[in-house]
PDB file of C-alpha atoms in Angstrom:
ATOM      1  CA  UNK A   1      43.177 175.390 183.299  1.00  0.00           C
ATOM      2  CA  UNK A   2      45.053 178.514 184.255  1.00  0.00           C
ATOM      3  CA  UNK A   3      44.142 180.463 181.141  1.00  0.00           C
ATOM      4  CA  UNK A   4      42.774 179.818 177.679  1.00  0.00           C
ATOM      5  CA  UNK A   5      46.014 178.144 176.576  1.00  0.00           C
ATOM      6  CA  UNK A   6      47.832 176.936 179.692  1.00  0.00           C
ATOM      7  CA  UNK A   7      47.189 174.246 182.280  1.00  0.00           C
ATOM      8  CA  UNK A   8      48.873 173.379 185.561  1.00  0.00           C
ATOM      9  CA  UNK A   9      49.723 169.967 184.130  1.00  0.00           C
ATOM     10  CA  UNK A  10      52.181 171.605 181.678  1.00  0.00           C
ATOM     11  CA  UNK A  11      54.113 173.013 184.633  1.00  0.00           C
ATOM     12  CA  UNK A  12      54.337 169.640 186.437  1.00  0.00           C
ATOM     13  CA  UNK A  13      55.133 167.512 183.399  1.00  0.00           C
ATOM     14  CA  UNK A  14      58.786 166.471 183.197  1.00  0.00           C
ATOM     15  CA  UNK A  15      60.458 163.713 181.220  1.00  0.00           C
ATOM     16  CA  UNK A  16      63.367 163.714 183.687  1.00  0.00           C
ATOM     17  CA  UNK A  17      61.003 163.349 186.642  1.00  0.00           C
ATOM     18  CA  UNK A  18      59.233 160.412 184.964  1.00  0.00           C
ATOM     19  CA  UNK A  19      62.523 158.739 184.021  1.00  0.00           C
ATOM     20  CA  UNK A  20      63.701 159.016 187.631  1.00  0.00           C
ATOM     21  CA  UNK A  21      60.373 158.239 189.326  1.00  0.00           C
ATOM     22  CA  UNK A  22      60.168 161.695 190.916  1.00  0.00           C
ATOM     23  CA  UNK A  23      56.814 163.122 191.950  1.00  0.00           C
ATOM     24  CA  UNK A  24      56.876 166.639 190.506  1.00  0.00           C
ATOM     25  CA  UNK A  25      53.323 167.542 191.540  1.00  0.00           C
ATOM     26  CA  UNK A  26      52.651 171.151 192.437  1.00  0.00           C
ATOM     27  CA  UNK A  27      52.758 171.097 196.263  1.00  0.00           C
ATOM     28  CA  UNK A  28      50.038 173.583 197.119  1.00  0.00           C
ATOM     29  CA  UNK A  29      48.057 176.759 196.503  1.00  0.00           C
ATOM     30  CA  UNK A  30      50.984 179.164 196.974  1.00  0.00           C
ATOM     31  CA  UNK A  31      52.987 177.611 194.125  1.00  0.00           C
ATOM     32  CA  UNK A  32      49.820 177.478 191.996  1.00  0.00           C
ATOM     33  CA  UNK A  33      49.325 181.216 192.534  1.00  0.00           C
ATOM     34  CA  UNK A  34      52.907 181.905 191.432  1.00  0.00           C
ATOM     35  CA  UNK A  35      52.393 179.840 188.280  1.00  0.00           C
ATOM     36  CA  UNK A  36      49.080 181.583 187.618  1.00  0.00           C
ATOM     37  CA  UNK A  37      50.733 185.023 187.890  1.00  0.00           C
ATOM     38  CA  UNK A  38      53.517 183.988 185.494  1.00  0.00           C
ATOM     39  CA  UNK A  39      50.978 182.723 182.983  1.00  0.00           C
ATOM     40  CA  UNK A  40      48.564 185.654 183.193  1.00  0.00           C
ATOM     41  CA  UNK A  41      51.185 188.421 183.171  1.00  0.00           C
ATOM     42  CA  UNK A  42      53.859 186.986 180.869  1.00  0.00           C
ATOM     43  CA  UNK A  43      53.152 183.729 179.031  1.00  0.00           C
ATOM     44  CA  UNK A  44      49.533 184.191 177.927  1.00  0.00           C
ATOM     45  CA  UNK A  45      50.207 187.709 176.570  1.00  0.00           C
ATOM     46  CA  UNK A  46      53.113 186.298 174.512  1.00  0.00           C
ATOM     47  CA  UNK A  47      50.883 183.464 173.286  1.00  0.00           C
ATOM     48  CA  UNK A  48      48.132 185.926 172.343  1.00  0.00           C
ATOM     49  CA  UNK A  49      50.560 188.115 170.398  1.00  0.00           C
ATOM     50  CA  UNK A  50      52.171 185.166 168.592  1.00  0.00           C
ATOM     51  CA  UNK A  51      48.887 183.426 167.805  1.00  0.00           C
ATOM     52  CA  UNK A  52      50.864 180.160 168.122  1.00  0.00           C
ATOM     53  CA  UNK A  53      51.201 177.597 170.929  1.00  0.00           C
ATOM     54  CA  UNK A  54      54.068 177.900 173.393  1.00  0.00           C
ATOM     55  CA  UNK A  55      55.769 174.759 174.690  1.00  0.00           C
ATOM     56  CA  UNK A  56      56.786 174.687 178.347  1.00  0.00           C
ATOM     57  CA  UNK A  57      60.083 172.736 178.563  1.00  0.00           C
ATOM     58  CA  UNK A  58      60.357 173.154 182.296  1.00  0.00           C
ATOM     59  CA  UNK A  59      57.958 174.807 184.707  1.00  0.00           C
ATOM     60  CA  UNK A  60      57.628 173.952 188.374  1.00  0.00           C
ATOM     61  CA  UNK A  61      60.474 171.819 189.764  1.00  0.00           C
ATOM     62  CA  UNK A  62      60.379 170.033 193.088  1.00  0.00           C
ATOM     63  CA  UNK A  63      63.708 170.167 194.993  1.00  0.00           C
ATOM     64  CA  UNK A  64      64.709 166.647 193.932  1.00  0.00           C
ATOM     65  CA  UNK A  65      64.092 167.365 190.236  1.00  0.00           C
ATOM     66  CA  UNK A  66      65.793 170.759 190.451  1.00  0.00           C
ATOM     67  CA  UNK A  67      68.915 169.124 191.887  1.00  0.00           C
ATOM     68  CA  UNK A  68      68.837 166.352 189.277  1.00  0.00           C
ATOM     69  CA  UNK A  69      68.777 168.837 186.368  1.00  0.00           C
ATOM     70  CA  UNK A  70      71.500 170.996 187.893  1.00  0.00           C
ATOM     71  CA  UNK A  71      69.229 173.889 188.858  1.00  0.00           C
ATOM     72  CA  UNK A  72      70.456 176.451 191.341  1.00  0.00           C
ATOM     73  CA  UNK A  73      69.188 176.073 194.932  1.00  0.00           C
ATOM     74  CA  UNK A  74      67.621 179.547 194.548  1.00  0.00           C
ATOM     75  CA  UNK A  75      65.917 178.742 191.228  1.00  0.00           C
ATOM     76  CA  UNK A  76      62.561 180.418 190.734  1.00  0.00           C
ATOM     77  CA  UNK A  77      61.362 177.106 189.239  1.00  0.00           C
ATOM     78  CA  UNK A  78      61.163 175.815 192.834  1.00  0.00           C
ATOM     79  CA  UNK A  79      58.517 178.436 193.659  1.00  0.00           C
ATOM     80  CA  UNK A  80      56.563 178.135 190.398  1.00  0.00           C
ATOM     81  CA  UNK A  81      57.800 181.568 189.346  1.00  0.00           C
ATOM     82  CA  UNK A  82      59.677 180.411 186.214  1.00  0.00           C
ATOM     83  CA  UNK A  83      59.184 178.552 182.961  1.00  0.00           C
ATOM     84  CA  UNK A  84      61.495 177.655 180.105  1.00  0.00           C
ATOM     85  CA  UNK A  85      59.720 178.115 176.770  1.00  0.00           C
ATOM     86  CA  UNK A  86      60.963 176.104 173.788  1.00  0.00           C
ATOM     87  CA  UNK A  87      61.554 178.092 170.607  1.00  0.00           C
ATOM     88  CA  UNK A  88      63.520 177.868 167.386  1.00  0.00           C
ATOM     89  CA  UNK A  89      64.262 181.590 167.738  1.00  0.00           C
ATOM     90  CA  UNK A  90      65.032 182.706 171.297  1.00  0.00           C
ATOM     91  CA  UNK A  91      65.912 186.197 170.066  1.00  0.00           C
ATOM     92  CA  UNK A  92      62.540 186.698 168.334  1.00  0.00           C
ATOM     93  CA  UNK A  93      60.615 185.442 171.371  1.00  0.00           C
ATOM     94  CA  UNK A  94      62.598 187.642 173.762  1.00  0.00           C
ATOM     95  CA  UNK A  95      62.281 190.647 171.454  1.00  0.00           C
ATOM     96  CA  UNK A  96      58.506 190.214 171.403  1.00  0.00           C
ATOM     97  CA  UNK A  97      58.350 190.008 175.204  1.00  0.00           C
ATOM     98  CA  UNK A  98      60.401 193.195 175.437  1.00  0.00           C
ATOM     99  CA  UNK A  99      58.281 195.007 172.824  1.00  0.00           C
ATOM    100  CA  UNK A 100      55.118 194.035 174.706  1.00  0.00           C
ATOM    101  CA  UNK A 101      56.699 195.545 177.846  1.00  0.00           C
ATOM    102  CA  UNK A 102      55.783 192.460 179.856  1.00  0.00           C
ATOM    103  CA  UNK A 103      56.496 192.510 183.589  1.00  0.00           C
ATOM    104  CA  UNK A 104      59.091 189.753 183.743  1.00  0.00           C
ATOM    105  CA  UNK A 105      61.536 189.391 186.580  1.00  0.00           C
ATOM    106  CA  UNK A 106      64.101 187.582 184.436  1.00  0.00           C
ATOM    107  CA  UNK A 107      64.334 186.703 180.771  1.00  0.00           C
ATOM    108  CA  UNK A 108      67.350 184.579 179.894  1.00  0.00           C
ATOM    109  CA  UNK A 109      68.078 183.424 176.357  1.00  0.00           C
ATOM    110  CA  UNK A 110      69.422 179.921 175.687  1.00  0.00           C
ATOM    111  CA  UNK A 111      70.066 178.245 172.306  1.00  0.00           C
ATOM    112  CA  UNK A 112      66.673 176.466 172.223  1.00  0.00           C
ATOM    113  CA  UNK A 113      64.524 178.194 174.827  1.00  0.00           C
ATOM    114  CA  UNK A 114      63.865 181.361 176.777  1.00  0.00           C
ATOM    115  CA  UNK A 115      63.640 181.322 180.562  1.00  0.00           C
ATOM    116  CA  UNK A 116      60.923 183.661 181.844  1.00  0.00           C
ATOM    117  CA  UNK A 117      60.212 184.434 185.470  1.00  0.00           C
ATOM    118  CA  UNK A 118      57.703 186.605 187.279  1.00  0.00           C
ATOM    119  CA  UNK A 119      57.370 187.258 191.003  1.00  0.00           C
ATOM    120  CA  UNK A 120      53.889 187.365 192.483  1.00  0.00           C
ATOM    121  CA  UNK A 121      55.041 189.788 195.157  1.00  0.00           C
ATOM    122  CA  UNK A 122      57.598 192.525 194.790  1.00  0.00           C
ATOM    123  CA  UNK A 123      59.039 194.504 191.936  1.00  0.00           C
ATOM    124  CA  UNK A 124      59.982 192.781 188.689  1.00  0.00           C
ATOM    125  CA  UNK A 125      63.660 193.355 187.892  1.00  0.00           C
ATOM    126  CA  UNK A 126      63.297 193.217 184.108  1.00  0.00           C
ATOM    127  CA  UNK A 127      66.672 191.456 183.938  1.00  0.00           C
ATOM    128  CA  UNK A 128      67.732 190.243 180.478  1.00  0.00           C
ATOM    129  CA  UNK A 129      70.539 187.704 180.376  1.00  0.00           C
ATOM    130  CA  UNK A 130      72.229 185.222 178.081  1.00  0.00           C
ATOM    131  CA  UNK A 131      73.420 181.719 178.890  1.00  0.00           C
ATOM    132  CA  UNK A 132      77.053 180.858 178.221  1.00  0.00           C
ATOM    133  CA  UNK A 133      75.873 178.610 175.396  1.00  0.00           C
ATOM    134  CA  UNK A 134      73.752 181.287 173.663  1.00  0.00           C
ATOM    135  CA  UNK A 135      75.569 182.855 170.716  1.00  0.00           C
ATOM    136  CA  UNK A 136      72.738 184.626 168.903  1.00  0.00           C
ATOM    137  CA  UNK A 137      71.761 188.279 168.636  1.00  0.00           C
ATOM    138  CA  UNK A 138      71.369 190.295 171.811  1.00  0.00           C
ATOM    139  CA  UNK A 139      68.615 192.732 172.714  1.00  0.00           C
TER     140      UNK A 139
END
């Protein structure tokens, strides 16, 4: 377990990886530390405030999986610095993260999830973005 409500397994688990026989195991302690920082500084505080489970759609991605799903070569998922959190209301989830003043590097709203990232080292940019397919309210 990383925290009271999150495990490393959630960040490795991928339907696409299973369907394509890709080993998406976390490769080592550095990636685990990045995931741990994301959870402790961003995801667990959101979970605590919501008092409801959060579902990780996509966490860590090995290079092969990242390419398969069309991820950018610079994706923070490759380092364990990002997670896509499923939600029926991306705006409400993003608004809560902003109100809590969480130290995210990026928060990008999509129609069915919010992408959160956090860097272990360096300053968090606090970037808020919207996918081309997102047509909801903006912060």
